[in-house]
C-alpha positions as protocol buffer text, in pm:
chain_id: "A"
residue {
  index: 1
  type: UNK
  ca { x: 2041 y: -3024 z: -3844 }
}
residue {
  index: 2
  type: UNK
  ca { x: 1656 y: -3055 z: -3780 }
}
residue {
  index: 3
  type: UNK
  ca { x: 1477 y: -2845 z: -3533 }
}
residue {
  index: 4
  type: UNK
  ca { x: 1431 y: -2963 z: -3177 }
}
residue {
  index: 5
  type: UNK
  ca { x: 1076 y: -3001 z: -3104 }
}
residue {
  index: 6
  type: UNK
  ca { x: 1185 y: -3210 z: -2785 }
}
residue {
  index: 7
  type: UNK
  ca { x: 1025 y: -3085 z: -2469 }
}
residue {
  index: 8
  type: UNK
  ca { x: 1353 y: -3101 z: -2279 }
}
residue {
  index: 9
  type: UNK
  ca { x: 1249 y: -3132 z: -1888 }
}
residue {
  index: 10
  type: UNK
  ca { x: 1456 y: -3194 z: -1561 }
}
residue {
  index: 11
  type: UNK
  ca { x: 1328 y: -3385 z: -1288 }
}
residue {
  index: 12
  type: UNK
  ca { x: 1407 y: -3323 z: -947 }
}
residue {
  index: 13
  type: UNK
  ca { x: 1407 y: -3602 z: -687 }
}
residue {
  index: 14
  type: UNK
  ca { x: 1101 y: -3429 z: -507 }
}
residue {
  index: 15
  type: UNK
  ca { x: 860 y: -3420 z: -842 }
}
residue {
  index: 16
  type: UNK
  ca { x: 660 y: -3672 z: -1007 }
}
residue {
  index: 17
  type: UNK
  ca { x: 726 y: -3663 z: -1399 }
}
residue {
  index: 18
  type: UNK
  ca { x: 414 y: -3518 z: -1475 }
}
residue {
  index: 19
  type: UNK
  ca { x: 504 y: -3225 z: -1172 }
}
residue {
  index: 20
  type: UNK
  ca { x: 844 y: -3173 z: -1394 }
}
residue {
  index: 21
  type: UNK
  ca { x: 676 y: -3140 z: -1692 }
}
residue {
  index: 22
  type: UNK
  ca { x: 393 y: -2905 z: -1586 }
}
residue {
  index: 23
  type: UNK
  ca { x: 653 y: -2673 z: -1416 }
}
residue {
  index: 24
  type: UNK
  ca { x: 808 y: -2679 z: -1762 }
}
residue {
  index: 25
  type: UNK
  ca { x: 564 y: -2601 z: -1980 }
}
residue {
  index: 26
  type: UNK
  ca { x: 436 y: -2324 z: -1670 }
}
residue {
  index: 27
  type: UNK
  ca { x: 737 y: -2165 z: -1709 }
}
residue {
  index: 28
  type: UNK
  ca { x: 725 y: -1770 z: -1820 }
}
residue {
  index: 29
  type: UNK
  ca { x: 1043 y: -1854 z: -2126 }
}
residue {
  index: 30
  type: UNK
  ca { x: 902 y: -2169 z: -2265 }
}
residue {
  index: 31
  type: UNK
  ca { x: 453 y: -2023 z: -2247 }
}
residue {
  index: 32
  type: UNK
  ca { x: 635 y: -1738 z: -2417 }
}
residue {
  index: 33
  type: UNK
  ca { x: 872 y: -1955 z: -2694 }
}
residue {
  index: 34
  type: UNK
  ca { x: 566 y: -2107 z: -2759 }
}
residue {
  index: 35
  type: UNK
  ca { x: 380 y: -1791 z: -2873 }
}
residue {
  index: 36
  type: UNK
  ca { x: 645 y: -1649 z: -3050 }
}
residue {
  index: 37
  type: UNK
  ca { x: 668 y: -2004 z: -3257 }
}
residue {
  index: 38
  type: UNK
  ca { x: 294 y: -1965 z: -3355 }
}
residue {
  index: 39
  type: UNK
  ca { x: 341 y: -1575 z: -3469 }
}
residue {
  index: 40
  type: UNK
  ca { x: 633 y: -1612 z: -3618 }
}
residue {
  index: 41
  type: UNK
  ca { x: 562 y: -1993 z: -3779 }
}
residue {
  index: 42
  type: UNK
  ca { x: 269 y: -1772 z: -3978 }
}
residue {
  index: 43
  type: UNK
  ca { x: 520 y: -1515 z: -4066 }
}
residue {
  index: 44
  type: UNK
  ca { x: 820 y: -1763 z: -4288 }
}
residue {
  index: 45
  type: UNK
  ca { x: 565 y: -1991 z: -4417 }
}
residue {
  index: 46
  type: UNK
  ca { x: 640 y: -2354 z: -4490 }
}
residue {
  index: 47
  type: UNK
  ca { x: 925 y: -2273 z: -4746 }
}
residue {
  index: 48
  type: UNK
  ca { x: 1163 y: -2291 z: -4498 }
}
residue {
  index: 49
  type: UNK
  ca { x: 1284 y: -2520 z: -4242 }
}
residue {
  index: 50
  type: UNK
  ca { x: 1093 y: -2414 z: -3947 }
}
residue {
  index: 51
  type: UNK
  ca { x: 1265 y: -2427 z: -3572 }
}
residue {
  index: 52
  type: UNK
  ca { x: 1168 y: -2636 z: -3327 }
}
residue {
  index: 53
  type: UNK
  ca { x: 955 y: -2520 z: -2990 }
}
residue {
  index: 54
  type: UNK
  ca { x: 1285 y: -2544 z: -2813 }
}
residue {
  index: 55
  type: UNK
  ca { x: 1519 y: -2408 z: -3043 }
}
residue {
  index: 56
  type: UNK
  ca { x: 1249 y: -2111 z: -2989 }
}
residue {
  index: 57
  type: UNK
  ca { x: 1266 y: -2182 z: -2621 }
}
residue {
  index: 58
  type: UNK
  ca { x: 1623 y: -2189 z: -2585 }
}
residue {
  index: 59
  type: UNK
  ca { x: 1660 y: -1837 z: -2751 }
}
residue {
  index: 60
  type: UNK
  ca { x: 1395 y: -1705 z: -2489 }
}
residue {
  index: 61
  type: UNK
  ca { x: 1575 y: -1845 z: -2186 }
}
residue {
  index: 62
  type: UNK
  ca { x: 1937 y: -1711 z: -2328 }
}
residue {
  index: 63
  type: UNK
  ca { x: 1755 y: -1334 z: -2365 }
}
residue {
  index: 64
  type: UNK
  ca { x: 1590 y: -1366 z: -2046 }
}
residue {
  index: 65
  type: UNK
  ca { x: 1904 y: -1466 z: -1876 }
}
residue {
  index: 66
  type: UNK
  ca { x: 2103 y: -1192 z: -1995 }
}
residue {
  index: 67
  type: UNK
  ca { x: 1768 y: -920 z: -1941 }
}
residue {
  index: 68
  type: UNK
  ca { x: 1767 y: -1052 z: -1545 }
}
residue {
  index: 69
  type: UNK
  ca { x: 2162 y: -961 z: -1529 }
}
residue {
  index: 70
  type: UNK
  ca { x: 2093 y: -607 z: -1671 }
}
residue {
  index: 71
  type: UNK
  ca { x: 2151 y: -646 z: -2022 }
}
residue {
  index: 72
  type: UNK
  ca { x: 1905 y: -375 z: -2185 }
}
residue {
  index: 73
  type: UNK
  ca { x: 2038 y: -461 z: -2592 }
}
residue {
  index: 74
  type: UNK
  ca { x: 1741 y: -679 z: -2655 }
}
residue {
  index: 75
  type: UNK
  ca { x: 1493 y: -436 z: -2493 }
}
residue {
  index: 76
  type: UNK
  ca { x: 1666 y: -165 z: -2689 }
}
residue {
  index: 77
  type: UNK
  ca { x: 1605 y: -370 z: -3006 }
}
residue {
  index: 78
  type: UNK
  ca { x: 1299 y: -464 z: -2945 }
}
residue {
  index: 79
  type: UNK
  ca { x: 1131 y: -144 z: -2884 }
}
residue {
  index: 80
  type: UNK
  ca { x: 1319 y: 65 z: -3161 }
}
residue {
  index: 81
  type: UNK
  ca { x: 1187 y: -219 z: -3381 }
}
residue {
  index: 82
  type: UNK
  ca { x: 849 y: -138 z: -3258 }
}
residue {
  index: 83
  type: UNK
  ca { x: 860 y: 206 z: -3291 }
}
residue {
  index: 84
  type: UNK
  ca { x: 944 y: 188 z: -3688 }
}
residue {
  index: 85
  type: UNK
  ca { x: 653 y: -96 z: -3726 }
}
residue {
  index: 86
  type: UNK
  ca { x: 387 y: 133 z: -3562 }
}
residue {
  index: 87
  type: UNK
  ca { x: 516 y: 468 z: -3696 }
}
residue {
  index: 88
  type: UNK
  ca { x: 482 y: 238 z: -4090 }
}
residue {
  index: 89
  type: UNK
  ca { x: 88 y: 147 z: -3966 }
}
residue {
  index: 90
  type: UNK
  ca { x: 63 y: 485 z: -3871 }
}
residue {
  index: 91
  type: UNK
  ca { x: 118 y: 637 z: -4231 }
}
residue {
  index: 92
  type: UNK
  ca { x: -76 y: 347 z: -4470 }
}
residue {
  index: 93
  type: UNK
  ca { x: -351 y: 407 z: -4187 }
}
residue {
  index: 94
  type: UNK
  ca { x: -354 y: 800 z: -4212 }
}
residue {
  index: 95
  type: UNK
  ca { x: -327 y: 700 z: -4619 }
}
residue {
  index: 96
  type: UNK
  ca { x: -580 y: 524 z: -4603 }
}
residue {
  index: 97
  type: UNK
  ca { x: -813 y: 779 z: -4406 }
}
residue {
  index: 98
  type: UNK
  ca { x: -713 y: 1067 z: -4695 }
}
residue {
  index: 99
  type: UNK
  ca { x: -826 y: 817 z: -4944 }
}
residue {
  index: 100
  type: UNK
  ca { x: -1157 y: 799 z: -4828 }
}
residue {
  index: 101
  type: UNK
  ca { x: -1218 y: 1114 z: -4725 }
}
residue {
  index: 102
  type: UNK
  ca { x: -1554 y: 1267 z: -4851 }
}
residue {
  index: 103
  type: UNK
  ca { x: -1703 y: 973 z: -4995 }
}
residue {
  index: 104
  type: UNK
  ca { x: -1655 y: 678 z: -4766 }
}
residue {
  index: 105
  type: UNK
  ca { x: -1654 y: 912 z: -4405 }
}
residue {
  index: 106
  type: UNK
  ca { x: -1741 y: 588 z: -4171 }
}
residue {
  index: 107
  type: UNK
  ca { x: -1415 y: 426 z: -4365 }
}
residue {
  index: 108
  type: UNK
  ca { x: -1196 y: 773 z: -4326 }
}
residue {
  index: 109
  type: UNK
  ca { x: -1314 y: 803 z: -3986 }
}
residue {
  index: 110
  type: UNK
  ca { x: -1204 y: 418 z: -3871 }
}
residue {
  index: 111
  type: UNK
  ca { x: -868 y: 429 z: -4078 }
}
residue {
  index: 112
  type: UNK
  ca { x: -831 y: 774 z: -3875 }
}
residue {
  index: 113
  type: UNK
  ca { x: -861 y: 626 z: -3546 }
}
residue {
  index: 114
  type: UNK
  ca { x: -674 y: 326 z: -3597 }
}
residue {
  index: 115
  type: UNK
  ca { x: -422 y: 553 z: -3720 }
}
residue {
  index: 116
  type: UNK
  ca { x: -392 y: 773 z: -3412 }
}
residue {
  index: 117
  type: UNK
  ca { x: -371 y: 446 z: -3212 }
}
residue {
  index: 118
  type: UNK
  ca { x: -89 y: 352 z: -3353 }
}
residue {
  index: 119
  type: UNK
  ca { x: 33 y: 687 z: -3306 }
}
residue {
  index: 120
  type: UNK
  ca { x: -68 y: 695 z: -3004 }
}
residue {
  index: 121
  type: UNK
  ca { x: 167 y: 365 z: -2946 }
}
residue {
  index: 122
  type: UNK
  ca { x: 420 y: 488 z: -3119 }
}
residue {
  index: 123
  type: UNK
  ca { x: 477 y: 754 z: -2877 }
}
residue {
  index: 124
  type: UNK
  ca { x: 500 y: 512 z: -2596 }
}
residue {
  index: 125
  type: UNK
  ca { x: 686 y: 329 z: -2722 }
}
residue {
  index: 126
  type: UNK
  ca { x: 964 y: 555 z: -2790 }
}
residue {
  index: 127
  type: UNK
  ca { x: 926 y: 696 z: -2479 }
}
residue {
  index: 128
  type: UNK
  ca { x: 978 y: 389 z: -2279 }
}
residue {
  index: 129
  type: UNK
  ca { x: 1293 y: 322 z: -2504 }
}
residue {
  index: 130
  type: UNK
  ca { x: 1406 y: 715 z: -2361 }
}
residue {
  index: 131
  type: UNK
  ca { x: 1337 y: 585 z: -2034 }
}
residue {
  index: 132
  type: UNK
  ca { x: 1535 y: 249 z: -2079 }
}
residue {
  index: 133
  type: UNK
  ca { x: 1827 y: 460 z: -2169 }
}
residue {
  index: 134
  type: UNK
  ca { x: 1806 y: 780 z: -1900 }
}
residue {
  index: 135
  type: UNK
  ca { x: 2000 y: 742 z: -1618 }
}
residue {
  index: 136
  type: UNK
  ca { x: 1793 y: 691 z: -1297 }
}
residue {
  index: 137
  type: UNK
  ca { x: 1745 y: 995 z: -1067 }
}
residue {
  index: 138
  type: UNK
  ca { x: 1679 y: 1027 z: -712 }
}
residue {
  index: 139
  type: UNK
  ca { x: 1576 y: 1308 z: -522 }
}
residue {
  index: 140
  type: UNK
  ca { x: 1631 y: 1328 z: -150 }
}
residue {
  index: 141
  type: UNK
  ca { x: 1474 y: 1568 z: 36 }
}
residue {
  index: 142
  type: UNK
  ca { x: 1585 y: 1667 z: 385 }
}
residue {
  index: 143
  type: UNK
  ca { x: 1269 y: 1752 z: 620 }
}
residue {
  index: 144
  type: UNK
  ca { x: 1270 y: 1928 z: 966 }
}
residue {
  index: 145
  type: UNK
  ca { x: 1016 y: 1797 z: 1199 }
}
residue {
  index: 146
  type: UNK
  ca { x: 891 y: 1992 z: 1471 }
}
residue {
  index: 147
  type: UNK
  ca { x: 806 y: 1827 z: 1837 }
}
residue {
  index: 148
  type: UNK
  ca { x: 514 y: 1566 z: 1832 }
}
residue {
  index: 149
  type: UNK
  ca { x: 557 y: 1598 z: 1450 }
}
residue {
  index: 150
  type: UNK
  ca { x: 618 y: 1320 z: 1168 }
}
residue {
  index: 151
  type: UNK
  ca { x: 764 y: 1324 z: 869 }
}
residue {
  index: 152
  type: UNK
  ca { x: 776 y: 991 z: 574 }
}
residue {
  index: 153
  type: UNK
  ca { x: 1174 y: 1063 z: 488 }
}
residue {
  index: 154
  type: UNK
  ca { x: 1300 y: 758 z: 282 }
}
residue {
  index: 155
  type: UNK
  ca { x: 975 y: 524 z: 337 }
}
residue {
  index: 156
  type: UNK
  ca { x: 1041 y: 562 z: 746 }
}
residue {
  index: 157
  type: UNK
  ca { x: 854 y: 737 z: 1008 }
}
residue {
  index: 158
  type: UNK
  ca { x: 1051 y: 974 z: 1239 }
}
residue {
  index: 159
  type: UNK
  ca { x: 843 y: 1012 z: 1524 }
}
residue {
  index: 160
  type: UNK
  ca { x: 981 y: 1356 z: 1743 }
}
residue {
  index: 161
  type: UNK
  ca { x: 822 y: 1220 z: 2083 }
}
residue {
  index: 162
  type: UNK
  ca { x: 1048 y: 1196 z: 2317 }
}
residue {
  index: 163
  type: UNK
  ca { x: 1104 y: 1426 z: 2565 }
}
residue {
  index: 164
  type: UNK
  ca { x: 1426 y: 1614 z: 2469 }
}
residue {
  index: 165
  type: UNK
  ca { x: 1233 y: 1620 z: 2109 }
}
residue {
  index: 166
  type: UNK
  ca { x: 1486 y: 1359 z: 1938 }
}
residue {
  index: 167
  type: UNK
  ca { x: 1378 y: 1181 z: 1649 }
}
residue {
  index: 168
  type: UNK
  ca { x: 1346 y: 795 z: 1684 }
}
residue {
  index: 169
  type: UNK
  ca { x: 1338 y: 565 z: 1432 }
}
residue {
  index: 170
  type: UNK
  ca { x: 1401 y: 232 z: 1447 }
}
residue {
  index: 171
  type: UNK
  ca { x: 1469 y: 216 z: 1827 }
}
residue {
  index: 172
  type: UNK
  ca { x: 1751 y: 467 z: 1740 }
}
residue {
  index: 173
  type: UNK
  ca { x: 1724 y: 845 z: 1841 }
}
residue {
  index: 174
  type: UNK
  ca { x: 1859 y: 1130 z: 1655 }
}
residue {
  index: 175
  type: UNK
  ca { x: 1963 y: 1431 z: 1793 }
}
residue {
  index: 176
  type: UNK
  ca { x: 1727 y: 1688 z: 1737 }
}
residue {
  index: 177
  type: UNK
  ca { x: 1768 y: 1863 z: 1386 }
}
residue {
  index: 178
  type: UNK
  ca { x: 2086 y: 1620 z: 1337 }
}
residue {
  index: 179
  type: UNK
  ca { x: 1935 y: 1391 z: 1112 }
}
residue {
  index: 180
  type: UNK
  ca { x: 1627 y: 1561 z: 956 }
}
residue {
  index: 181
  type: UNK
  ca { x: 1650 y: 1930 z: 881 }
}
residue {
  index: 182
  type: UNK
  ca { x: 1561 y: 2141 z: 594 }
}
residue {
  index: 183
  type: UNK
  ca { x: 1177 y: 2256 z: 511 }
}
residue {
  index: 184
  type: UNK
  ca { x: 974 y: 2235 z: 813 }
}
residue {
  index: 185
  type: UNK
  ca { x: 635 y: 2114 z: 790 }
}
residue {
  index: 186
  type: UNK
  ca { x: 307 y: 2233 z: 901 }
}
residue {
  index: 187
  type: UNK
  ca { x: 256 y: 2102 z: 1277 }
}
residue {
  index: 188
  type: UNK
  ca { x: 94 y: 2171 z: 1599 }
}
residue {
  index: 189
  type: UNK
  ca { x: 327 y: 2514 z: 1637 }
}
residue {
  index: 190
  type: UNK
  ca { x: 263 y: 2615 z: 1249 }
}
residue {
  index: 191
  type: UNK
  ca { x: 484 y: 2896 z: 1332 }
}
């Protein structure tokens, strides 16, 4: 089978062709297929058959469908894979510094850096994969406001103004202390 190097473009009714094919090649999978076919054309060679731009597209779109419907495998991949590349340039770098140490200092001192970078990345890296994996917290916190105070509870503001000292939000009022009550803040009445 040879590789598709067809740019592969639906028209809608409301588009000129040229509209269809700009929104094509503007779109986030096929800017990015296109990248990844220029890295990764370097990396084989030419003594294989190479795929086409949308064979490399098609893979993109299929990853980034099932990414945008939760699917966290490729990220997983991805960033474990990541982790072992930059922990590898971290050791030949830090090697290399040990190699030159004492007679080539500038030399030590760049392979040193470099290697701390990708340390440095490393590090992220596997902490973002940590993250990807952690289950999500929340914390709610339950606030008591006193009269003619206001509290930011859940991105809303409770203003207590109202005469019986009710807490409004939304055009609906609370009864006092009914729907916001725990740590008082500093008001007016700091006591």
């Amino acid at each position: 089978m040879q590789p598709d190097n067809a740019l592969h473009v639906e028209q809608s009714a409301d588009e000129t062709g040229a509209q269809a094919v700009a929104r094509k090649l503007l779109e986030p999978t096929f800017k990015n297929a296109a990248a990844a076919a220029g890295f990764t054309g370097r990396m084989i060679g030419d003594k294989i058959e190479a795929p086409g731009i949308s064979d490399y597209a098609l893979h993109v779109q299929l990853v980034a469908n099932e990414a945008a419907e939760g699917e966290l495998a490729m990220a997983s991949r991805i960033l474990a894979s990541q982790a072992i590349a930059l922990d590898s340039m971290f050791a030949e770098l830090a090697r290399r510094a040990a190699l030159n140490m004492g007679e080539y200092m500038d030399a030590s001192e760049r392979y040193g850096r470099l290697a701390l970078r990708a340390q440095t990345n490393c590090r992220t890296t596997l902490e973002a994969l940590a993250k990807l994996h952690q289950p999500r917290e929340q914390t709610v916190r339950r606030v008591h406001v006193n009269e003619g105070g206001q509290a930011v509870v859940a991105e809303h503001f409770y203003n207590v103004n109202d005469e019986g000292g009710r807490a409004i939000l939304d055009g609906k009022t609370f009864a006092s202390g009914a729907a916001i009550e725990g740590a008082s803040l500093i008001g007016r009445d700091a006591g």
